């Protein structure tokens, strides 16, 4: 499928999904959100794709937020619908059976940071700046940011970032636990793709079930989470990948996984 605002490239199990509207700092308007929903849905169904890297075009921004110009004239009903549309994209990333790595190459603000936080983890460029400027616009985060940030770094740091509207740099974002690793700008994409390729080379069912266990387990008590993990663990023993992975270890050869 062709997109007006997105680029999709696939190489050896890894899909690179680029939001491509650098003139507006890749801001998320209704059209971009709709295209993201379609692209992510397709990538999730594509059995050749084992991991996705999500980034923004240009050297300034990952995504500088939801589109303020579009939002500025919205009615309460339209704002609600827009919020739900954005949240659908965030939830879709979380529910995808394959990992999505955010490669944050510049500003990740408001809805842009929410998009990065919905991904499974974040790699950032030294030039990245992240924050939630919503309060400076008289609104609050609305694409799941209050929920995802507080769960990720705890309420105190989330409160500070959200209540002040300030931006923090990549080093601070890493020290706060928002970003996994920081790279030189020219290295970021290669490092993200390298990590995605590593994920694409292992048993995709094990990866997918792990993502499921972590995401769902966070909404459960610990004992329920353990039980849930054990049930998924058991299911993997009915798969060809488990036989192949363990058989290859015993035979001292490289495993060839089929995702079945
Ligand atoms: N929306 C629309 N256009 C934008 C946005 C945005 N979020 N960010 C940048 N742009 C546009 C600018 O308007 C400008 O366009 P033009 O050339 O036509 O004037 C172009 O991108 C370049 O921007 P600047 O000239 O401002 O570039 P600078 O390098 O000087 O500054 C900044 C870069 C710091 C990123 C600056 O553009 C900025 O502060 N942008 C806004 C950041 C922001 O406030 N983001 C949060 C938006 S609110 C949000 O995301 C809410 C999410 C939840 C919604 C839930 C709905 C219910």
PDB file of C-alpha atoms and ligand atoms in Angstrom:
ATOM      1  CA  UNK A   1       0.000   0.000   0.000  1.00  0.00           C
ATOM      2  CA  UNK A   2       1.242   3.514  -0.847  1.00  0.00           C
ATOM      3  CA  UNK A   3       1.240   6.207   1.823  1.00  0.00           C
ATOM      4  CA  UNK A   4       1.402   9.986   1.458  1.00  0.00           C
ATOM      5  CA  UNK A   5       3.204  10.593   4.733  1.00  0.00           C
ATOM      6  CA  UNK A   6       5.052   7.361   5.438  1.00  0.00           C
ATOM      7  CA  UNK A   7       7.928   5.395   3.953  1.00  0.00           C
ATOM      8  CA  UNK A   8       8.117   1.646   4.462  1.00  0.00           C
ATOM      9  CA  UNK A   9      11.265  -0.326   3.647  1.00  0.00           C
ATOM     10  CA  UNK A  10      11.769  -4.011   4.368  1.00  0.00           C
ATOM     11  CA  UNK A  11      15.082  -5.812   4.552  1.00  0.00           C
ATOM     12  CA  UNK A  12      15.782  -9.272   5.871  1.00  0.00           C
ATOM     13  CA  UNK A  13      13.017  -9.450   8.487  1.00  0.00           C
ATOM     14  CA  UNK A  14      13.302  -5.799   9.552  1.00  0.00           C
ATOM     15  CA  UNK A  15      10.855  -3.084   8.493  1.00  0.00           C
ATOM     16  CA  UNK A  16      11.864   0.564   8.686  1.00  0.00           C
ATOM     17  CA  UNK A  17       8.794   2.777   9.045  1.00  0.00           C
ATOM     18  CA  UNK A  18       9.536   6.489   8.603  1.00  0.00           C
ATOM     19  CA  UNK A  19       7.085   9.301   9.254  1.00  0.00           C
ATOM     20  CA  UNK A  20       7.875  11.526   6.317  1.00  0.00           C
ATOM     21  CA  UNK A  21       6.597  15.056   6.758  1.00  0.00           C
ATOM     22  CA  UNK A  22       9.749  16.881   7.884  1.00  0.00           C
ATOM     23  CA  UNK A  23       8.377  20.328   6.898  1.00  0.00           C
ATOM     24  CA  UNK A  24       6.021  20.113   9.880  1.00  0.00           C
ATOM     25  CA  UNK A  25       8.501  18.219  12.056  1.00  0.00           C
ATOM     26  CA  UNK A  26       6.532  15.015  11.321  1.00  0.00           C
ATOM     27  CA  UNK A  27       3.606  16.287  13.402  1.00  0.00           C
ATOM     28  CA  UNK A  28       0.766  13.802  13.811  1.00  0.00           C
ATOM     29  CA  UNK A  29      -2.392  14.976  12.073  1.00  0.00           C
ATOM     30  CA  UNK A  30      -5.475  12.816  11.431  1.00  0.00           C
ATOM     31  CA  UNK A  31      -4.156  11.681   8.063  1.00  0.00           C
ATOM     32  CA  UNK A  32      -0.756  10.620   9.429  1.00  0.00           C
ATOM     33  CA  UNK A  33      -2.425   8.786  12.325  1.00  0.00           C
ATOM     34  CA  UNK A  34      -4.747   6.970   9.894  1.00  0.00           C
ATOM     35  CA  UNK A  35      -1.806   5.952   7.711  1.00  0.00           C
ATOM     36  CA  UNK A  36       0.190   4.809  10.723  1.00  0.00           C
ATOM     37  CA  UNK A  37      -2.715   2.627  11.798  1.00  0.00           C
ATOM     38  CA  UNK A  38      -2.885   0.998   8.333  1.00  0.00           C
ATOM     39  CA  UNK A  39       0.887   0.560   8.005  1.00  0.00           C
ATOM     40  CA  UNK A  40       1.322  -0.965  11.456  1.00  0.00           C
ATOM     41  CA  UNK A  41      -1.661  -3.262  10.913  1.00  0.00           C
ATOM     42  CA  UNK A  42      -0.125  -4.491   7.642  1.00  0.00           C
ATOM     43  CA  UNK A  43       3.345  -4.927   9.137  1.00  0.00           C
ATOM     44  CA  UNK A  44       1.867  -6.955  11.962  1.00  0.00           C
ATOM     45  CA  UNK A  45       0.253  -9.336   9.459  1.00  0.00           C
ATOM     46  CA  UNK A  46       3.379  -9.597   7.292  1.00  0.00           C
ATOM     47  CA  UNK A  47       5.046 -12.868   8.272  1.00  0.00           C
ATOM     48  CA  UNK A  48       8.309 -11.771   6.614  1.00  0.00           C
ATOM     49  CA  UNK A  49       8.624  -8.906   9.106  1.00  0.00           C
ATOM     50  CA  UNK A  50       9.976  -9.873  12.523  1.00  0.00           C
ATOM     51  CA  UNK A  51      10.796  -6.440  13.975  1.00  0.00           C
ATOM     52  CA  UNK A  52      10.029  -2.816  13.140  1.00  0.00           C
ATOM     53  CA  UNK A  53      12.084   0.363  13.546  1.00  0.00           C
ATOM     54  CA  UNK A  54      10.003   3.548  13.713  1.00  0.00           C
ATOM     55  CA  UNK A  55      11.646   6.902  13.031  1.00  0.00           C
ATOM     56  CA  UNK A  56      11.031  10.404  11.683  1.00  0.00           C
ATOM     57  CA  UNK A  57      12.351  11.888   8.439  1.00  0.00           C
ATOM     58  CA  UNK A  58      14.853  14.738   8.458  1.00  0.00           C
ATOM     59  CA  UNK A  59      17.481  15.635  11.006  1.00  0.00           C
ATOM     60  CA  UNK A  60      15.361  17.741  13.362  1.00  0.00           C
ATOM     61  CA  UNK A  61      12.457  15.720  14.671  1.00  0.00           C
ATOM     62  CA  UNK A  62      11.217  12.239  15.387  1.00  0.00           C
ATOM     63  CA  UNK A  63       7.739  13.708  15.848  1.00  0.00           C
ATOM     64  CA  UNK A  64       7.183  17.210  17.319  1.00  0.00           C
ATOM     65  CA  UNK A  65       3.755  16.264  18.626  1.00  0.00           C
ATOM     66  CA  UNK A  66       0.175  16.095  17.513  1.00  0.00           C
ATOM     67  CA  UNK A  67      -0.628  18.711  14.870  1.00  0.00           C
ATOM     68  CA  UNK A  68      -1.320  21.904  16.820  1.00  0.00           C
ATOM     69  CA  UNK A  69      -2.717  23.713  13.772  1.00  0.00           C
ATOM     70  CA  UNK A  70      -5.283  20.954  13.190  1.00  0.00           C
ATOM     71  CA  UNK A  71      -6.160  20.721  16.886  1.00  0.00           C
ATOM     72  CA  UNK A  72      -6.478  24.498  17.361  1.00  0.00           C
ATOM     73  CA  UNK A  73      -9.998  24.626  15.880  1.00  0.00           C
ATOM     74  CA  UNK A  74     -11.348  21.315  17.163  1.00  0.00           C
ATOM     75  CA  UNK A  75     -14.608  21.074  19.075  1.00  0.00           C
ATOM     76  CA  UNK A  76     -14.746  19.013  22.248  1.00  0.00           C
ATOM     77  CA  UNK A  77     -16.249  16.108  20.288  1.00  0.00           C
ATOM     78  CA  UNK A  78     -13.549  16.363  17.595  1.00  0.00           C
ATOM     79  CA  UNK A  79     -10.821  16.546  20.255  1.00  0.00           C
ATOM     80  CA  UNK A  80     -12.228  13.396  21.847  1.00  0.00           C
ATOM     81  CA  UNK A  81     -12.318  11.567  18.501  1.00  0.00           C
ATOM     82  CA  UNK A  82      -8.781  12.735  17.694  1.00  0.00           C
ATOM     83  CA  UNK A  83      -7.553  11.511  21.085  1.00  0.00           C
ATOM     84  CA  UNK A  84      -9.198   8.116  20.533  1.00  0.00           C
ATOM     85  CA  UNK A  85      -7.640   7.858  17.068  1.00  0.00           C
ATOM     86  CA  UNK A  86      -4.164   8.506  18.477  1.00  0.00           C
ATOM     87  CA  UNK A  87      -4.722   6.083  21.323  1.00  0.00           C
ATOM     88  CA  UNK A  88      -5.740   3.385  18.808  1.00  0.00           C
ATOM     89  CA  UNK A  89      -2.332   3.736  17.138  1.00  0.00           C
ATOM     90  CA  UNK A  90      -0.523   3.530  20.488  1.00  0.00           C
ATOM     91  CA  UNK A  91      -2.519   0.467  21.551  1.00  0.00           C
ATOM     92  CA  UNK A  92      -1.918  -1.173  18.184  1.00  0.00           C
ATOM     93  CA  UNK A  93       1.862  -0.892  18.671  1.00  0.00           C
ATOM     94  CA  UNK A  94       1.532  -2.406  22.128  1.00  0.00           C
ATOM     95  CA  UNK A  95      -0.618  -5.256  20.845  1.00  0.00           C
ATOM     96  CA  UNK A  96       1.520  -6.056  17.809  1.00  0.00           C
ATOM     97  CA  UNK A  97       3.051  -9.511  17.953  1.00  0.00           C
ATOM     98  CA  UNK A  98       6.450  -8.133  16.925  1.00  0.00           C
ATOM     99  CA  UNK A  99       8.696  -5.589  18.621  1.00  0.00           C
ATOM    100  CA  UNK A 100       8.764  -1.958  17.532  1.00  0.00           C
ATOM    101  CA  UNK A 101      11.908   0.060  18.332  1.00  0.00           C
ATOM    102  CA  UNK A 102      11.607   3.841  18.311  1.00  0.00           C
ATOM    103  CA  UNK A 103      14.692   5.536  16.822  1.00  0.00           C
ATOM    104  CA  UNK A 104      14.293   9.059  18.172  1.00  0.00           C
ATOM    105  CA  UNK A 105      16.413  11.243  15.917  1.00  0.00           C
ATOM    106  CA  UNK A 106      15.419  14.698  17.216  1.00  0.00           C
ATOM    107  CA  UNK A 107      12.449  16.287  18.972  1.00  0.00           C
ATOM    108  CA  UNK A 108       9.975  13.788  20.452  1.00  0.00           C
ATOM    109  CA  UNK A 109       7.389  16.065  22.006  1.00  0.00           C
ATOM    110  CA  UNK A 110       3.854  15.540  23.247  1.00  0.00           C
ATOM    111  CA  UNK A 111       2.175  13.007  20.960  1.00  0.00           C
ATOM    112  CA  UNK A 112       5.617  12.279  19.498  1.00  0.00           C
ATOM    113  CA  UNK A 113       6.959  11.176  22.868  1.00  0.00           C
ATOM    114  CA  UNK A 114       3.730   9.249  23.428  1.00  0.00           C
ATOM    115  CA  UNK A 115       4.340   7.431  20.146  1.00  0.00           C
ATOM    116  CA  UNK A 116       7.910   6.584  21.190  1.00  0.00           C
ATOM    117  CA  UNK A 117       6.720   5.433  24.622  1.00  0.00           C
ATOM    118  CA  UNK A 118       4.171   3.096  23.014  1.00  0.00           C
ATOM    119  CA  UNK A 119       7.069   1.325  21.284  1.00  0.00           C
ATOM    120  CA  UNK A 120       8.860  -1.534  23.010  1.00  0.00           C
ATOM    121  CA  UNK A 121      11.928   0.564  23.698  1.00  0.00           C
ATOM    122  CA  UNK A 122      13.658   3.724  22.576  1.00  0.00           C
ATOM    123  CA  UNK A 123      17.095   4.370  21.073  1.00  0.00           C
ATOM    124  CA  UNK A 124      17.918   8.058  20.756  1.00  0.00           C
ATOM    125  CA  UNK A 125      20.355  10.340  19.015  1.00  0.00           C
ATOM    126  CA  UNK A 126      22.545  12.670  21.086  1.00  0.00           C
ATOM    127  CA  UNK A 127      20.495  15.458  19.482  1.00  0.00           C
ATOM    128  CA  UNK A 128      17.152  14.156  20.763  1.00  0.00           C
ATOM    129  CA  UNK A 129      15.011  16.280  23.046  1.00  0.00           C
ATOM    130  CA  UNK A 130      11.934  14.852  24.709  1.00  0.00           C
ATOM    131  CA  UNK A 131       9.116  16.386  26.703  1.00  0.00           C
ATOM    132  CA  UNK A 132       5.425  16.951  27.166  1.00  0.00           C
ATOM    133  CA  UNK A 133       4.722  20.622  26.257  1.00  0.00           C
ATOM    134  CA  UNK A 134       0.940  20.086  26.404  1.00  0.00           C
ATOM    135  CA  UNK A 135       0.465  22.176  29.550  1.00  0.00           C
ATOM    136  CA  UNK A 136       2.022  25.144  27.716  1.00  0.00           C
ATOM    137  CA  UNK A 137      -0.848  24.793  25.216  1.00  0.00           C
ATOM    138  CA  UNK A 138      -3.547  24.561  27.861  1.00  0.00           C
ATOM    139  CA  UNK A 139      -4.079  20.832  27.414  1.00  0.00           C
ATOM    140  CA  UNK A 140      -2.628  17.585  28.777  1.00  0.00           C
ATOM    141  CA  UNK A 141      -1.098  14.479  27.157  1.00  0.00           C
ATOM    142  CA  UNK A 142      -3.861  12.548  25.412  1.00  0.00           C
ATOM    143  CA  UNK A 143      -2.306   9.626  23.544  1.00  0.00           C
ATOM    144  CA  UNK A 144      -1.582   7.550  26.657  1.00  0.00           C
ATOM    145  CA  UNK A 145       1.436   9.579  27.867  1.00  0.00           C
ATOM    146  CA  UNK A 146       0.301  10.006  31.468  1.00  0.00           C
ATOM    147  CA  UNK A 147      -0.180   6.258  31.746  1.00  0.00           C
ATOM    148  CA  UNK A 148       2.861   4.993  29.868  1.00  0.00           C
ATOM    149  CA  UNK A 149       5.388   7.469  31.290  1.00  0.00           C
ATOM    150  CA  UNK A 150       4.326   6.972  34.905  1.00  0.00           C
ATOM    151  CA  UNK A 151       4.462   3.199  34.472  1.00  0.00           C
ATOM    152  CA  UNK A 152       7.908   3.436  32.867  1.00  0.00           C
ATOM    153  CA  UNK A 153       9.732   5.867  35.195  1.00  0.00           C
ATOM    154  CA  UNK A 154       7.401   6.158  38.184  1.00  0.00           C
ATOM    155  CA  UNK A 155       5.043   8.985  39.067  1.00  0.00           C
ATOM    156  CA  UNK A 156       7.561  11.486  40.496  1.00  0.00           C
ATOM    157  CA  UNK A 157       9.691  11.975  37.386  1.00  0.00           C
ATOM    158  CA  UNK A 158       6.591  11.712  35.174  1.00  0.00           C
ATOM    159  CA  UNK A 159       4.928  14.425  37.263  1.00  0.00           C
ATOM    160  CA  UNK A 160       7.942  16.710  36.864  1.00  0.00           C
ATOM    161  CA  UNK A 161       8.104  16.293  33.087  1.00  0.00           C
ATOM    162  CA  UNK A 162       4.351  16.597  32.501  1.00  0.00           C
ATOM    163  CA  UNK A 163       3.587  19.411  34.995  1.00  0.00           C
ATOM    164  CA  UNK A 164       6.435  21.673  33.800  1.00  0.00           C
ATOM    165  CA  UNK A 165       6.216  21.112  30.045  1.00  0.00           C
ATOM    166  CA  UNK A 166      10.026  21.296  29.918  1.00  0.00           C
ATOM    167  CA  UNK A 167      12.220  19.394  27.474  1.00  0.00           C
ATOM    168  CA  UNK A 168      15.086  17.162  28.580  1.00  0.00           C
ATOM    169  CA  UNK A 169      18.030  16.031  26.471  1.00  0.00           C
ATOM    170  CA  UNK A 170      18.870  12.472  25.464  1.00  0.00           C
ATOM    171  CA  UNK A 171      21.423  11.918  28.241  1.00  0.00           C
ATOM    172  CA  UNK A 172      18.928  12.911  30.917  1.00  0.00           C
ATOM    173  CA  UNK A 173      16.173  10.873  29.244  1.00  0.00           C
ATOM    174  CA  UNK A 174      18.508   7.868  29.387  1.00  0.00           C
ATOM    175  CA  UNK A 175      19.385   8.494  33.025  1.00  0.00           C
ATOM    176  CA  UNK A 176      15.656   8.697  33.830  1.00  0.00           C
ATOM    177  CA  UNK A 177      15.026   5.372  32.053  1.00  0.00           C
ATOM    178  CA  UNK A 178      12.988   6.764  29.154  1.00  0.00           C
ATOM    179  CA  UNK A 179      15.655   5.927  26.570  1.00  0.00           C
ATOM    180  CA  UNK A 180      17.616   2.649  26.520  1.00  0.00           C
ATOM    181  CA  UNK A 181      20.708   3.930  24.719  1.00  0.00           C
ATOM    182  CA  UNK A 182      22.039   7.118  23.136  1.00  0.00           C
ATOM    183  CA  UNK A 183      24.068   7.195  19.905  1.00  0.00           C
ATOM    184  CA  UNK A 184      25.776   9.742  17.674  1.00  0.00           C
ATOM    185  CA  UNK A 185      23.142  11.043  15.202  1.00  0.00           C
ATOM    186  CA  UNK A 186      24.782   9.358  12.200  1.00  0.00           C
ATOM    187  CA  UNK A 187      24.876   5.997  14.015  1.00  0.00           C
ATOM    188  CA  UNK A 188      21.343   5.915  15.421  1.00  0.00           C
ATOM    189  CA  UNK A 189      19.471   4.287  12.557  1.00  0.00           C
ATOM    190  CA  UNK A 190      22.131   1.628  11.928  1.00  0.00           C
ATOM    191  CA  UNK A 191      22.193   0.758  15.635  1.00  0.00           C
ATOM    192  CA  UNK A 192      18.391   0.488  15.761  1.00  0.00           C
ATOM    193  CA  UNK A 193      18.337  -1.664  12.617  1.00  0.00           C
ATOM    194  CA  UNK A 194      21.186  -3.809  13.985  1.00  0.00           C
ATOM    195  CA  UNK A 195      19.197  -4.463  17.148  1.00  0.00           C
ATOM    196  CA  UNK A 196      16.047  -5.202  15.114  1.00  0.00           C
ATOM    197  CA  UNK A 197      18.063  -7.619  12.941  1.00  0.00           C
ATOM    198  CA  UNK A 198      19.246  -9.432  16.053  1.00  0.00           C
ATOM    199  CA  UNK A 199      15.623  -9.779  17.159  1.00  0.00           C
ATOM    200  CA  UNK A 200      14.670 -10.949  13.643  1.00  0.00           C
ATOM    201  CA  UNK A 201      17.303 -13.691  13.816  1.00  0.00           C
ATOM    202  CA  UNK A 202      15.922 -15.465  16.900  1.00  0.00           C
ATOM    203  CA  UNK A 203      12.713 -17.436  17.432  1.00  0.00           C
ATOM    204  CA  UNK A 204       9.919 -14.984  16.642  1.00  0.00           C
ATOM    205  CA  UNK A 205       7.321 -16.883  18.675  1.00  0.00           C
ATOM    206  CA  UNK A 206       9.485 -16.670  21.782  1.00  0.00           C
ATOM    207  CA  UNK A 207       9.904 -12.925  21.183  1.00  0.00           C
ATOM    208  CA  UNK A 208       6.214 -12.410  20.536  1.00  0.00           C
ATOM    209  CA  UNK A 209       5.108 -14.393  23.603  1.00  0.00           C
ATOM    210  CA  UNK A 210       7.648 -12.523  25.739  1.00  0.00           C
ATOM    211  CA  UNK A 211       6.209  -9.187  24.557  1.00  0.00           C
ATOM    212  CA  UNK A 212       2.727 -10.467  25.372  1.00  0.00           C
ATOM    213  CA  UNK A 213       3.782 -11.706  28.841  1.00  0.00           C
ATOM    214  CA  UNK A 214       5.542  -8.440  29.755  1.00  0.00           C
ATOM    215  CA  UNK A 215       2.751  -6.157  28.520  1.00  0.00           C
ATOM    216  CA  UNK A 216      -0.137  -8.140  29.997  1.00  0.00           C
ATOM    217  CA  UNK A 217       1.779  -9.087  33.139  1.00  0.00           C
ATOM    218  CA  UNK A 218       2.208  -5.405  34.019  1.00  0.00           C
ATOM    219  CA  UNK A 219      -1.579  -5.193  34.402  1.00  0.00           C
ATOM    220  CA  UNK A 220      -1.736  -8.217  36.726  1.00  0.00           C
ATOM    221  CA  UNK A 221      -0.735  -9.062  40.261  1.00  0.00           C
ATOM    222  CA  UNK A 222       2.607 -10.893  40.450  1.00  0.00           C
ATOM    223  CA  UNK A 223       1.169 -14.371  41.052  1.00  0.00           C
ATOM    224  CA  UNK A 224      -1.273 -14.029  38.151  1.00  0.00           C
ATOM    225  CA  UNK A 225       1.617 -12.765  36.033  1.00  0.00           C
ATOM    226  CA  UNK A 226       3.703 -15.816  36.914  1.00  0.00           C
ATOM    227  CA  UNK A 227       0.769 -18.123  36.053  1.00  0.00           C
ATOM    228  CA  UNK A 228       0.255 -16.278  32.766  1.00  0.00           C
ATOM    229  CA  UNK A 229       3.953 -16.591  31.911  1.00  0.00           C
ATOM    230  CA  UNK A 230       3.885 -20.331  32.663  1.00  0.00           C
ATOM    231  CA  UNK A 231       0.876 -20.881  30.397  1.00  0.00           C
ATOM    232  CA  UNK A 232       2.564 -19.087  27.477  1.00  0.00           C
ATOM    233  CA  UNK A 233       5.817 -20.942  28.213  1.00  0.00           C
ATOM    234  CA  UNK A 234       3.898 -24.227  27.991  1.00  0.00           C
ATOM    235  CA  UNK A 235       2.307 -23.310  24.664  1.00  0.00           C
ATOM    236  CA  UNK A 236       5.758 -22.747  23.132  1.00  0.00           C
ATOM    237  CA  UNK A 237       6.500 -26.448  23.693  1.00  0.00           C
ATOM    238  CA  UNK A 238       3.904 -27.243  21.042  1.00  0.00           C
ATOM    239  CA  UNK A 239       5.827 -25.265  18.395  1.00  0.00           C
ATOM    240  CA  UNK A 240       8.358 -26.257  15.746  1.00  0.00           C
ATOM    241  CA  UNK A 241      10.570 -23.361  16.852  1.00  0.00           C
ATOM    242  CA  UNK A 242      11.038 -24.885  20.314  1.00  0.00           C
ATOM    243  CA  UNK A 243      11.962 -28.270  18.804  1.00  0.00           C
ATOM    244  CA  UNK A 244      14.318 -26.594  16.336  1.00  0.00           C
ATOM    245  CA  UNK A 245      15.939 -24.246  18.872  1.00  0.00           C
ATOM    246  CA  UNK A 246      16.629 -26.912  21.461  1.00  0.00           C
ATOM    247  CA  UNK A 247      17.450 -29.570  18.832  1.00  0.00           C
ATOM    248  CA  UNK A 248      20.004 -27.244  17.250  1.00  0.00           C
ATOM    249  CA  UNK A 249      21.648 -26.627  20.626  1.00  0.00           C
ATOM    250  CA  UNK A 250      21.915 -30.361  21.308  1.00  0.00           C
ATOM    251  CA  UNK A 251      23.217 -31.029  17.753  1.00  0.00           C
ATOM    252  CA  UNK A 252      25.684 -28.099  18.031  1.00  0.00           C
ATOM    253  CA  UNK A 253      24.341 -26.366  14.903  1.00  0.00           C
ATOM    254  CA  UNK A 254      22.727 -23.008  14.150  1.00  0.00           C
ATOM    255  CA  UNK A 255      18.941 -23.021  14.542  1.00  0.00           C
ATOM    256  CA  UNK A 256      16.699 -22.093  11.628  1.00  0.00           C
ATOM    257  CA  UNK A 257      13.472 -20.710  13.024  1.00  0.00           C
ATOM    258  CA  UNK A 258      10.226 -20.628  11.044  1.00  0.00           C
ATOM    259  CA  UNK A 259       7.965 -18.789  13.462  1.00  0.00           C
ATOM    260  CA  UNK A 260       5.716 -21.858  13.688  1.00  0.00           C
TER     261      UNK A 260
HETATM  262  N1  LIG B   1       2.071  20.758  15.122  1.00  0.00           N
HETATM  263  C1  LIG B   1       1.996  21.436  13.952  1.00  0.00           C
HETATM  264  N2  LIG B   1       3.048  22.002  13.359  1.00  0.00           N
HETATM  265  C2  LIG B   1       4.235  21.932  13.976  1.00  0.00           C
HETATM  266  C3  LIG B   1       4.387  21.249  15.209  1.00  0.00           C
HETATM  267  C4  LIG B   1       3.233  20.637  15.784  1.00  0.00           C
HETATM  268  N3  LIG B   1       3.275  19.940  16.907  1.00  0.00           N
HETATM  269  N4  LIG B   1       5.677  21.342  15.596  1.00  0.00           N
HETATM  270  C5  LIG B   1       6.302  22.034  14.635  1.00  0.00           C
HETATM  271  N5  LIG B   1       5.435  22.395  13.668  1.00  0.00           N
HETATM  272  C6  LIG B   1       5.705  23.159  12.466  1.00  0.00           C
HETATM  273  C7  LIG B   1       5.854  24.648  12.768  1.00  0.00           C
HETATM  274  O1  LIG B   1       4.601  25.264  12.868  1.00  0.00           O
HETATM  275  C8  LIG B   1       6.638  25.108  11.562  1.00  0.00           C
HETATM  276  O2  LIG B   1       5.763  25.228  10.448  1.00  0.00           O
HETATM  277  P1  LIG B   1       5.788  26.573   9.572  1.00  0.00           P
HETATM  278  O3  LIG B   1       7.154  26.560   8.925  1.00  0.00           O
HETATM  279  O4  LIG B   1       4.676  26.356   8.594  1.00  0.00           O
HETATM  280  O5  LIG B   1       5.607  27.698  10.507  1.00  0.00           O
HETATM  281  C9  LIG B   1       7.563  23.920  11.278  1.00  0.00           C
HETATM  282  O6  LIG B   1       6.962  22.802  11.905  1.00  0.00           O
HETATM  283  C10 LIG B   1       8.958  24.109  11.848  1.00  0.00           C
HETATM  284  O7  LIG B   1       8.813  24.446  13.226  1.00  0.00           O
HETATM  285  P2  LIG B   1       9.584  25.670  13.914  1.00  0.00           P
HETATM  286  O8  LIG B   1       9.810  26.775  12.944  1.00  0.00           O
HETATM  287  O9  LIG B   1       8.871  26.016  15.179  1.00  0.00           O
HETATM  288  O10 LIG B   1      11.002  24.986  14.223  1.00  0.00           O
HETATM  289  P3  LIG B   1      12.001  25.280  15.428  1.00  0.00           P
HETATM  290  O11 LIG B   1      13.234  24.517  15.132  1.00  0.00           O
HETATM  291  O12 LIG B   1      12.129  26.752  15.673  1.00  0.00           O
HETATM  292  O13 LIG B   1      11.291  24.678  16.755  1.00  0.00           O
HETATM  293  C11 LIG B   1      10.077  22.979  17.991  1.00  0.00           C
HETATM  294  C12 LIG B   1      11.073  23.282  16.839  1.00  0.00           C
HETATM  295  C13 LIG B   1      10.736  23.302  19.331  1.00  0.00           C
HETATM  296  C14 LIG B   1       9.776  21.494  17.907  1.00  0.00           C
HETATM  297  C15 LIG B   1       8.815  23.840  17.801  1.00  0.00           C
HETATM  298  O14 LIG B   1       8.336  23.675  16.476  1.00  0.00           O
HETATM  299  C16 LIG B   1       7.706  23.475  18.746  1.00  0.00           C
HETATM  300  O15 LIG B   1       7.727  23.885  19.906  1.00  0.00           O
HETATM  301  N6  LIG B   1       6.703  22.690  18.247  1.00  0.00           N
HETATM  302  C17 LIG B   1       5.541  22.346  19.037  1.00  0.00           C
HETATM  303  C18 LIG B   1       5.868  21.265  20.041  1.00  0.00           C
HETATM  304  C19 LIG B   1       4.652  20.918  20.858  1.00  0.00           C
HETATM  305  O16 LIG B   1       4.098  21.737  21.575  1.00  0.00           O
HETATM  306  N7  LIG B   1       4.235  19.638  20.775  1.00  0.00           N
HETATM  307  C20 LIG B   1       3.097  19.137  21.505  1.00  0.00           C
HETATM  308  C21 LIG B   1       1.844  19.302  20.727  1.00  0.00           C
HETATM  309  S1  LIG B   1       0.396  18.877  21.639  1.00  0.00           S
HETATM  310  C22 LIG B   1       0.352  17.196  21.561  1.00  0.00           C
HETATM  311  O17 LIG B   1       1.194  16.557  21.020  1.00  0.00           O
HETATM  312  C23 LIG B   1      -0.829  16.572  22.210  1.00  0.00           C
HETATM  313  C24 LIG B   1      -0.858  15.061  22.040  1.00  0.00           C
HETATM  314  C25 LIG B   1      -2.126  14.469  22.535  1.00  0.00           C
HETATM  315  C26 LIG B   1      -3.304  14.908  21.713  1.00  0.00           C
HETATM  316  C27 LIG B   1      -4.569  14.352  22.250  1.00  0.00           C
HETATM  317  C28 LIG B   1      -5.762  14.986  21.576  1.00  0.00           C
HETATM  318  C29 LIG B   1      -7.018  14.750  22.357  1.00  0.00           C
END
